[in-house]
Structure formats: structure tokens, C-alpha cells
């Protein structure tokens, strides 16, 4: 009878440990998808903003074309998590160029009064804040997964289940 109880307890414990590992992995993967969705929304804002101001700001065409080139490069990288560091580096450059463009937009009276442009600028800022929050959530989830994967006895079951830790996003 004692052996049966011990066996049942061991089985329940193993199931709990594996469940914790799988939940942490799923939380990290979901957080990664949120980061990716935010980046995609931001690229759409870049594209629409560029389309709206191309005609008015002929002197800023080179900046707009550079932003479009960066956006296309990011899009070609796809959503593979192995490309996230490169995508985030490109996003940093996109952010820098877009902020430069926004400052120049505000110098143009007709553009700064355009409701769609001001809405896009507000959306850009909202997306940027959301991106930062999502990176924090992802890194937190990746950290929790890493703790589960690296600490015994979880590490034993993680290896059996082929669950690996995920890299942090800088």
C-alpha cells in the first residue's frame, strides 16, 4: 500500500514538473509572438507614414527611401526567432530614422496639421511603448523558462522533453 502511494505521488510530481516546464515554454513563446506582432504593426506605421509624406516632403525622399529599405529588409527576415536580434537592430535604426522624419514633419505646417499623420505619429509612439513592454514580458518569461530548464530536477525532465531555454532580447 505504501509503495502504491509513493508511486502515485511520484507520478503526480513528474506530471507537475513537466507541466511547469511546458507552461513556462509556452508563456515565453507567446510573449515572443507579442514582440513580433508589435514589430509588424510598427512596420505598417512606417510604410503608411512614408506614403503620406512622400509627395509633400520631396527633400526628405532619401530618408523615406532608407526607411522603406530597412522595413523591407526586416520583412525579408521573417518571424524566425533566430533573426530577432537582427530585426531588433534594424528596428532601432528604423526608430532613429522615423524620429528624425517625425521631427522634420513637424516643421512642415501642412503635414503637422494632417490628422492622419498626427494619428500615425501617436500610433507609432504607442507601438514603441507596447514593444518595450512586450520585450520586458518576453525576457521575464524566458528567464522563468531558463530557471526551470537549468535547475534540477526540472532540468532532467526538460532534457527528456527536449525543452531548451530561449535567448533574451536586448
Coordinates of C-alpha atoms in Angstrom, one line a residue:
X1 CA 0.0 0.0 0.0
X2 CA 2.8 2.4 0.9
X3 CA 4.6 1.5 -2.4
X4 CA 1.4 2.3 -4.3
X5 CA 1.0 5.7 -2.6
X6 CA 4.7 6.5 -3.3
X7 CA 4.4 5.5 -6.9
X8 CA 1.2 7.6 -7.3
X9 CA 2.9 10.6 -5.6
X10 CA 6.0 10.2 -7.9
X11 CA 3.8 10.1 -11.0
X12 CA 1.9 13.2 -9.9
X13 CA 5.1 15.0 -9.1
X14 CA 6.6 14.2 -12.5
X15 CA 3.4 15.4 -14.3
X16 CA 3.5 18.6 -12.3
X17 CA 7.2 19.3 -13.1
X18 CA 6.6 18.6 -16.8
X19 CA 3.5 20.9 -16.7
X20 CA 5.5 23.7 -15.2
X21 CA 8.2 23.4 -17.9
X22 CA 5.7 23.3 -20.7
X23 CA 3.7 26.2 -19.3
X24 CA 6.9 28.3 -19.0
X25 CA 8.0 27.5 -22.5
X26 CA 4.5 28.4 -23.9
X27 CA 4.5 31.6 -21.9
X28 CA 7.9 32.6 -23.4
X29 CA 6.8 31.6 -27.0
X30 CA 3.5 33.6 -26.6
X31 CA 5.5 36.6 -25.4
X32 CA 7.8 36.3 -28.4
X33 CA 4.8 36.3 -30.7
X34 CA 3.6 39.5 -29.0
X35 CA 7.0 41.2 -29.6
X36 CA 6.8 40.0 -33.3
X37 CA 3.3 41.4 -33.7
X38 CA 4.3 44.7 -32.3
X39 CA 7.2 45.0 -34.7
X40 CA 4.9 44.2 -37.6
X41 CA 2.5 46.9 -36.5
X42 CA 5.3 49.3 -36.3
X43 CA 6.5 48.5 -39.9
X44 CA 3.0 49.1 -41.1
X45 CA 3.0 52.6 -39.5
X46 CA 6.4 53.3 -41.1
X47 CA 5.0 52.3 -44.5
X48 CA 1.9 54.4 -44.3
X49 CA 3.7 57.4 -42.9
X50 CA 6.2 57.3 -45.7
X51 CA 3.4 57.1 -48.3
X52 CA 1.6 60.1 -46.8
X53 CA 4.5 62.4 -46.7
X54 CA 6.4 61.4 -49.9
X55 CA 4.6 64.0 -52.0
X56 CA 4.9 66.9 -49.6
X57 CA 8.5 66.4 -48.5
X58 CA 10.4 66.0 -51.7
X59 CA 13.7 67.0 -49.9
X60 CA 13.2 64.1 -47.4
X61 CA 12.8 61.4 -50.1
X62 CA 16.2 59.8 -49.3
X63 CA 15.2 59.4 -45.6
X64 CA 11.9 57.9 -46.6
X65 CA 13.5 55.5 -49.1
X66 CA 16.1 54.4 -46.5
X67 CA 13.2 53.7 -44.0
X68 CA 11.4 51.7 -46.7
X69 CA 14.7 49.8 -47.4
X70 CA 15.1 49.0 -43.7
X71 CA 11.4 47.9 -43.4
X72 CA 11.8 45.6 -46.5
X73 CA 15.0 44.1 -45.1
X74 CA 13.2 43.4 -41.8
X75 CA 10.2 41.9 -43.6
X76 CA 12.5 39.5 -45.6
X77 CA 14.0 38.2 -42.3
X78 CA 10.6 36.8 -41.5
X79 CA 9.4 35.8 -38.0
X80 CA 12.0 33.2 -37.2
X81 CA 13.2 33.7 -33.7
X82 CA 16.8 33.2 -34.8
X83 CA 16.5 36.6 -36.6
X84 CA 15.1 38.5 -33.7
X85 CA 18.4 40.2 -32.7
X86 CA 18.9 41.4 -36.3
X87 CA 15.3 42.5 -36.6
X88 CA 15.6 44.5 -33.3
X89 CA 18.8 46.1 -34.5
X90 CA 17.1 47.1 -37.7
X91 CA 14.1 48.3 -35.7
X92 CA 16.5 50.6 -33.7
X93 CA 17.7 52.1 -37.0
X94 CA 14.1 52.4 -38.2
X95 CA 13.2 54.1 -35.0
X96 CA 16.0 56.6 -35.3
X97 CA 15.2 57.4 -38.9
X98 CA 11.5 57.7 -38.2
X99 CA 12.0 60.0 -35.3
X100 CA 14.2 62.2 -37.5
X101 CA 11.5 62.2 -40.1
X102 CA 8.8 63.0 -37.5
X103 CA 10.8 66.0 -36.3
X104 CA 11.0 67.2 -39.9
X105 CA 7.3 66.6 -40.4
X106 CA 6.6 68.9 -37.5
X107 CA 8.5 71.6 -39.3
X108 CA 6.0 71.4 -42.2
X109 CA 2.8 73.2 -41.3
X110 CA 0.6 71.3 -43.7
X111 CA 1.8 67.9 -42.5
X112 CA 1.7 68.6 -38.8
X113 CA -1.9 69.7 -39.3
X114 CA -2.8 66.5 -41.2
X115 CA -5.0 64.4 -38.8
X116 CA -4.0 61.1 -40.4
X117 CA -0.3 61.9 -39.9
X118 CA -0.7 63.0 -36.3
X119 CA -2.7 59.8 -35.7
X120 CA 0.1 57.7 -37.2
X121 CA 2.7 59.5 -35.1
X122 CA 0.6 58.8 -32.0
X123 CA 0.2 55.1 -33.1
X124 CA 4.0 55.0 -33.6
X125 CA 4.6 56.1 -30.1
X126 CA 2.0 53.7 -28.7
X127 CA 3.6 50.8 -30.7
X128 CA 7.0 51.7 -29.4
X129 CA 5.8 51.6 -25.8
X130 CA 4.0 48.3 -26.4
X131 CA 7.2 46.9 -28.0
X132 CA 9.2 47.8 -24.9
X133 CA 6.6 46.3 -22.6
X134 CA 6.5 43.1 -24.7
X135 CA 10.3 42.8 -24.7
X136 CA 10.2 43.0 -20.9
X137 CA 7.4 40.3 -20.7
X138 CA 9.3 38.1 -23.1
X139 CA 12.6 38.4 -21.2
X140 CA 10.8 37.7 -18.0
X141 CA 9.2 34.6 -19.4
X142 CA 12.5 33.5 -21.0
X143 CA 14.1 33.9 -17.6
X144 CA 11.5 31.8 -15.9
X145 CA 11.9 29.1 -18.5
X146 CA 15.7 29.3 -18.2
X147 CA 15.4 28.8 -14.4
X148 CA 13.1 25.7 -15.0
X149 CA 15.4 24.3 -17.6
X150 CA 18.6 24.8 -15.8
X151 CA 17.7 23.7 -12.2
X152 CA 17.5 20.1 -11.1
X153 CA 15.1 18.2 -11.1
X154 CA 13.4 20.3 -13.8
X155 CA 16.5 20.2 -16.0
X156 CA 16.3 16.4 -16.1
X157 CA 12.7 16.5 -17.4
X158 CA 13.4 19.4 -19.7
X159 CA 16.2 17.4 -21.4
X160 CA 13.9 14.4 -21.7
X161 CA 11.2 16.6 -23.3
X162 CA 13.7 18.4 -25.5
X163 CA 12.7 21.8 -24.0
X164 CA 15.6 24.4 -24.2
X165 CA 16.0 27.8 -22.8
X166 CA 15.4 30.8 -25.0
X167 CA 17.7 33.7 -25.6
X168 CA 16.9 37.1 -24.2
X169 CA 16.1 40.1 -26.4
X170 CA 18.4 43.0 -25.9

